[in-house]
mmCIF file of C-alpha atoms in Angstrom:
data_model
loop_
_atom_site.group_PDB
_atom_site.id
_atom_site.type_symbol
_atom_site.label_atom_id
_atom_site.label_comp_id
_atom_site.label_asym_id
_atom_site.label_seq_id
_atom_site.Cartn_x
_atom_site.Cartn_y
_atom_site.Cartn_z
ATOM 1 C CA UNK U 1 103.458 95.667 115.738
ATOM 2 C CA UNK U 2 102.352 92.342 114.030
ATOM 3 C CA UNK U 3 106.091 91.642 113.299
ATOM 4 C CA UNK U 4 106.635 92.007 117.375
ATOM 5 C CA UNK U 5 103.277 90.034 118.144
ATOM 6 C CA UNK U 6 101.645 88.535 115.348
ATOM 7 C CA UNK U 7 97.883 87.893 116.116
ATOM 8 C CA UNK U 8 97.602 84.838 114.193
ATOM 9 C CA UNK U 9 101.048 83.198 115.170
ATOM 10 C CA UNK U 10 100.757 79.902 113.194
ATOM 11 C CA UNK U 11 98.982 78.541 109.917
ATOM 12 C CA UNK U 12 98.630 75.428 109.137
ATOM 13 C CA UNK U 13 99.516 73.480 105.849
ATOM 14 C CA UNK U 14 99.237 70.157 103.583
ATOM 15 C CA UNK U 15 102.259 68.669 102.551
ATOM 16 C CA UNK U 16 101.812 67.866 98.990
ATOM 17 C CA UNK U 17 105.147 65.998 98.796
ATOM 18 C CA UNK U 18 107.332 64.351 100.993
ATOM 19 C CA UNK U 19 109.645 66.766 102.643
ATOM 20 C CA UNK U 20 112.849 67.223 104.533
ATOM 21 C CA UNK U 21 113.077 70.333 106.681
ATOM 22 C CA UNK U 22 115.753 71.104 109.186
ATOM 23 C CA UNK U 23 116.698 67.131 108.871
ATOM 24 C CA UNK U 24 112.799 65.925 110.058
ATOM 25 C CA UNK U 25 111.255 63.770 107.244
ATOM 26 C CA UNK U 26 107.865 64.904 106.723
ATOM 27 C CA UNK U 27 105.675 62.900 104.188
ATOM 28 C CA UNK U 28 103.043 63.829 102.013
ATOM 29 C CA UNK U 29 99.468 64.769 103.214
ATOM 30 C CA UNK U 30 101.001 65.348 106.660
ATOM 31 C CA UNK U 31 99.443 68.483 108.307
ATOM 32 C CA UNK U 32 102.677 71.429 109.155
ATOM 33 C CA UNK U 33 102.104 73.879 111.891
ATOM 34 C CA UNK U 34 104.202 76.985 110.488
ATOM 35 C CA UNK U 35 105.306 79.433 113.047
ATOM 36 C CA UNK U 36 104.994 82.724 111.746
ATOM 37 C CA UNK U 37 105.316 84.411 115.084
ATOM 38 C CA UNK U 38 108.961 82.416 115.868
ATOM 39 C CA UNK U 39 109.712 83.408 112.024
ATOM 40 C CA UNK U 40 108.968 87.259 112.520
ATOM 41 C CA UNK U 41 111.569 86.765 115.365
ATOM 42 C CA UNK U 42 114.623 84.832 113.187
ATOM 43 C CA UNK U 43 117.990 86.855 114.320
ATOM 44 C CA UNK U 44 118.918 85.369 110.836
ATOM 45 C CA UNK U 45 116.317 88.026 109.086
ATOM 46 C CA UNK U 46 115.715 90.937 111.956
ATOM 47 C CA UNK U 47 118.251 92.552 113.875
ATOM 48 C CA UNK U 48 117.463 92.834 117.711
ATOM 49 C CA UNK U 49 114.418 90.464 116.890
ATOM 50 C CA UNK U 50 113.035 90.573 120.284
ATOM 51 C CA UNK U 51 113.081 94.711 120.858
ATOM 52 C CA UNK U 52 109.856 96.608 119.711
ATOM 53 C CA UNK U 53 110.775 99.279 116.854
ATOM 54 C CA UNK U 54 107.963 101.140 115.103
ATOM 55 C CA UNK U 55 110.316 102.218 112.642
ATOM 56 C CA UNK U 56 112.156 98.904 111.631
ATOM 57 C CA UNK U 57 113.225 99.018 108.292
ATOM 58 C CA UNK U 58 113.180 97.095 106.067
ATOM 59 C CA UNK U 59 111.002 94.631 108.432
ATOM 60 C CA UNK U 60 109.683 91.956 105.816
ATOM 61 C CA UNK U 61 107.537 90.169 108.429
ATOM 62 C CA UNK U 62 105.169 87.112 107.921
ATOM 63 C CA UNK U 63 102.385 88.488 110.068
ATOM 64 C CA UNK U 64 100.126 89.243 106.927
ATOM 65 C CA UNK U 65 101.512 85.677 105.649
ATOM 66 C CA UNK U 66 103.609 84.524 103.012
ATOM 67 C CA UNK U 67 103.863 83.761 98.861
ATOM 68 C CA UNK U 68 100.410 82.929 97.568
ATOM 69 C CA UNK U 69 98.904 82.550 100.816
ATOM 70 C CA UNK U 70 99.548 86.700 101.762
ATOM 71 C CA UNK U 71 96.556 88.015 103.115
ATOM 72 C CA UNK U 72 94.004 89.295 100.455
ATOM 73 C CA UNK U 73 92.500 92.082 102.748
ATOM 74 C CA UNK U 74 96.139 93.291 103.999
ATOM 75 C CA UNK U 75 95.438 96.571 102.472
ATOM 76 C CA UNK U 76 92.139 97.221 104.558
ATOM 77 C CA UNK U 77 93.790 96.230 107.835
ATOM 78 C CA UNK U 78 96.670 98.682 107.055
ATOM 79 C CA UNK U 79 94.242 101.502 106.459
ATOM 80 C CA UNK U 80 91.752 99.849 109.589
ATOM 81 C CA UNK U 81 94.958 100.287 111.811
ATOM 82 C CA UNK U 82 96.395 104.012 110.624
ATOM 83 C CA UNK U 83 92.591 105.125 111.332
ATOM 84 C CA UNK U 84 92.358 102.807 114.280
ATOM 85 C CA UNK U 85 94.955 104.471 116.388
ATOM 86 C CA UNK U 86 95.538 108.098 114.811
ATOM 87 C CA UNK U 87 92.129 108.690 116.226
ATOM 88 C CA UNK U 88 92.817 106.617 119.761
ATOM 89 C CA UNK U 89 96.100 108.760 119.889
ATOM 90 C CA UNK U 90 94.250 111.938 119.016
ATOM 91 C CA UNK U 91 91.507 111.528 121.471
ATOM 92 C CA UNK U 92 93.715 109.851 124.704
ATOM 93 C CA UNK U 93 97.025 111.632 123.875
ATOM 94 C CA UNK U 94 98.331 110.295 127.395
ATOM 95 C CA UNK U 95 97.161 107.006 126.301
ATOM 96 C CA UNK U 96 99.460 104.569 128.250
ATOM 97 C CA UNK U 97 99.667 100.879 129.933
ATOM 98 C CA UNK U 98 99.171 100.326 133.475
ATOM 99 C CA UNK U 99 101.957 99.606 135.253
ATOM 100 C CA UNK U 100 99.882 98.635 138.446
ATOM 101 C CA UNK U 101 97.400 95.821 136.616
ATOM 102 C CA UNK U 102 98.657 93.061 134.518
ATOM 103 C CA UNK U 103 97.403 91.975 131.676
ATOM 104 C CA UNK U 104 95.403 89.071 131.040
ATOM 105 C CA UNK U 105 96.567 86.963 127.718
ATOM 106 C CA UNK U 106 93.805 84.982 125.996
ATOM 107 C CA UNK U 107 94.770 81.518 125.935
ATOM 108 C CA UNK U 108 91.826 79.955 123.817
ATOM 109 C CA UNK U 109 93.608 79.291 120.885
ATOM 110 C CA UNK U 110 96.615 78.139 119.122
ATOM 111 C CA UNK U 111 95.787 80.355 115.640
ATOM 112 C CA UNK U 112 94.497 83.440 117.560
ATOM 113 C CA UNK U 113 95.852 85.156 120.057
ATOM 114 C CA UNK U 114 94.419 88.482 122.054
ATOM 115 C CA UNK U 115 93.729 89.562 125.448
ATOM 116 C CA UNK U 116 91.067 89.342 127.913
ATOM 117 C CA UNK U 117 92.130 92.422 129.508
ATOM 118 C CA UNK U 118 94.904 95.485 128.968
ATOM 119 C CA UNK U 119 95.149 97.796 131.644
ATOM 120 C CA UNK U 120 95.583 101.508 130.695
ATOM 121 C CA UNK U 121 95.713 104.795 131.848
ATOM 122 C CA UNK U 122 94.803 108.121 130.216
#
């Protein structure tokens, strides 16, 4: 699910030197917007980027971030998400979207991303 919509879709960066990337000369000290959430859907590195598949394999996403900067608390929000919805699943079996209400994106933020509400049915 964070490959398919990563919650925190870009990080930001320093350049500590002066850079070339995809033929746009960036110099040093200049702040880089990185866009994990267009990265985690490259057709280079997933195939069928833009289709939702619980069982992906191998899917090497970016949503926990990459190299030295990987998330230090990735294995709590593994174990905070298995508990998270085998206990929502257990309790609302039926659990389901609406397909009569919309939902209502959050647009607050460029780093955060949620919703203000999703409609369900159970």
């Amino acid at each position: 699910m964070i490959r398919f919509d990563s919650p925190a879709p870009f990080v930001f960066r320093i350049a500590k030197q002066d850079l070339t990337i995809g033929g746009k000369d960036i110099p040093a000290g200049s702040v880089i917007a990185l866009g994990l959430g267009a990265a985690n859907h490259d057709p280079e590195k997933f195939d069928s980027p833009d289709v939702f598949n619980i069982t992906r394999s191998p899917n090497e996403h970016l949503g926990f971030a990459p190299g030295i900067h990987f998330c230090l608390g990735v294995v709590l929000a593994r174990m905070e998400l298995t508990i998270c919805f085998n206990t929502l699943l257990k309790r609302l079996p039926n659990l389901r979207f609406d397909p009569d209400k919309q939902a209502i994106p959050r647009h607050t933020s460029l780093v955060f991303k949620g919703y203000d509400s999703l409609p369900v049915k159970f």
